[in-house]
Amino acid sequence: MGYSSVIQAEILVCNFSERQICENEEWENEKIREIFRKT
């Protein structure tokens, strides 16, 4: 279930930010970790 929550967070990030950012795999991994740390 943890992995699915990461995917949902990734989708939210893509919706809030420009889709160009979503294309970067490195950005996804690092930013998602930062988002989970903040929340």
Tab-separated table of N, CA and C in Angstrom, residues 21-37:
chain	number	residue	atom	x	y	z
A	21	ILE	N	8.149	18.607	-15.482
A	21	ILE	CA	8.827	18.104	-14.289
A	21	ILE	C	8.540	16.609	-14.132
A	22	CYS	N	7.321	16.206	-14.473
A	22	CYS	CA	6.930	14.804	-14.295
A	22	CYS	C	7.753	13.884	-15.184
A	23	GLU	N	8.290	14.420	-16.257
A	23	GLU	CA	9.054	13.585	-17.170
A	23	GLU	C	10.406	13.206	-16.581
A	24	ASN	N	10.864	13.945	-15.579
A	24	ASN	CA	12.174	13.657	-14.986
A	24	ASN	C	12.037	12.633	-13.868
A	25	GLU	N	12.613	11.445	-14.079
A	25	GLU	CA	12.509	10.389	-13.072
A	25	GLU	C	13.245	10.772	-11.803
A	26	GLU	N	14.422	11.375	-11.959
A	26	GLU	CA	15.208	11.754	-10.781
A	26	GLU	C	14.435	12.760	-9.948
A	27	TRP	N	13.803	13.703	-10.614
A	27	TRP	CA	13.021	14.723	-9.899
A	27	TRP	C	11.906	14.062	-9.116
A	28	GLU	N	11.230	13.104	-9.756
A	28	GLU	CA	10.109	12.431	-9.102
A	28	GLU	C	10.550	11.780	-7.795
A	29	ASN	N	11.616	10.986	-7.855
A	29	ASN	CA	12.066	10.272	-6.659
A	29	ASN	C	12.466	11.234	-5.545
A	30	GLU	N	13.251	12.245	-5.870
A	30	GLU	CA	13.743	13.166	-4.849
A	30	GLU	C	12.615	14.032	-4.298
A	31	LYS	N	11.789	14.585	-5.179
A	31	LYS	CA	10.734	15.487	-4.731
A	31	LYS	C	9.679	14.756	-3.929
A	32	ILE	N	9.326	13.542	-4.360
A	32	ILE	CA	8.320	12.780	-3.611
A	32	ILE	C	8.823	12.507	-2.198
A	33	ARG	N	10.106	12.185	-2.076
A	33	ARG	CA	10.667	11.955	-0.740
A	33	ARG	C	10.586	13.226	0.087
A	34	GLU	N	10.887	14.367	-0.534
A	34	GLU	CA	10.832	15.638	0.195
A	34	GLU	C	9.402	15.938	0.627
A	35	ILE	N	8.450	15.670	-0.271
A	35	ILE	CA	7.045	15.938	0.050
A	35	ILE	C	6.616	15.094	1.241
A	36	PHE	N	7.003	13.805	1.245
A	36	PHE	CA	6.605	12.938	2.352
A	36	PHE	C	7.275	13.372	3.654
A	37	ARG	N	8.476	13.920	3.551
A	37	ARG	CA	9.156	14.392	4.764
A	37	ARG	C	8.435	15.603	5.338
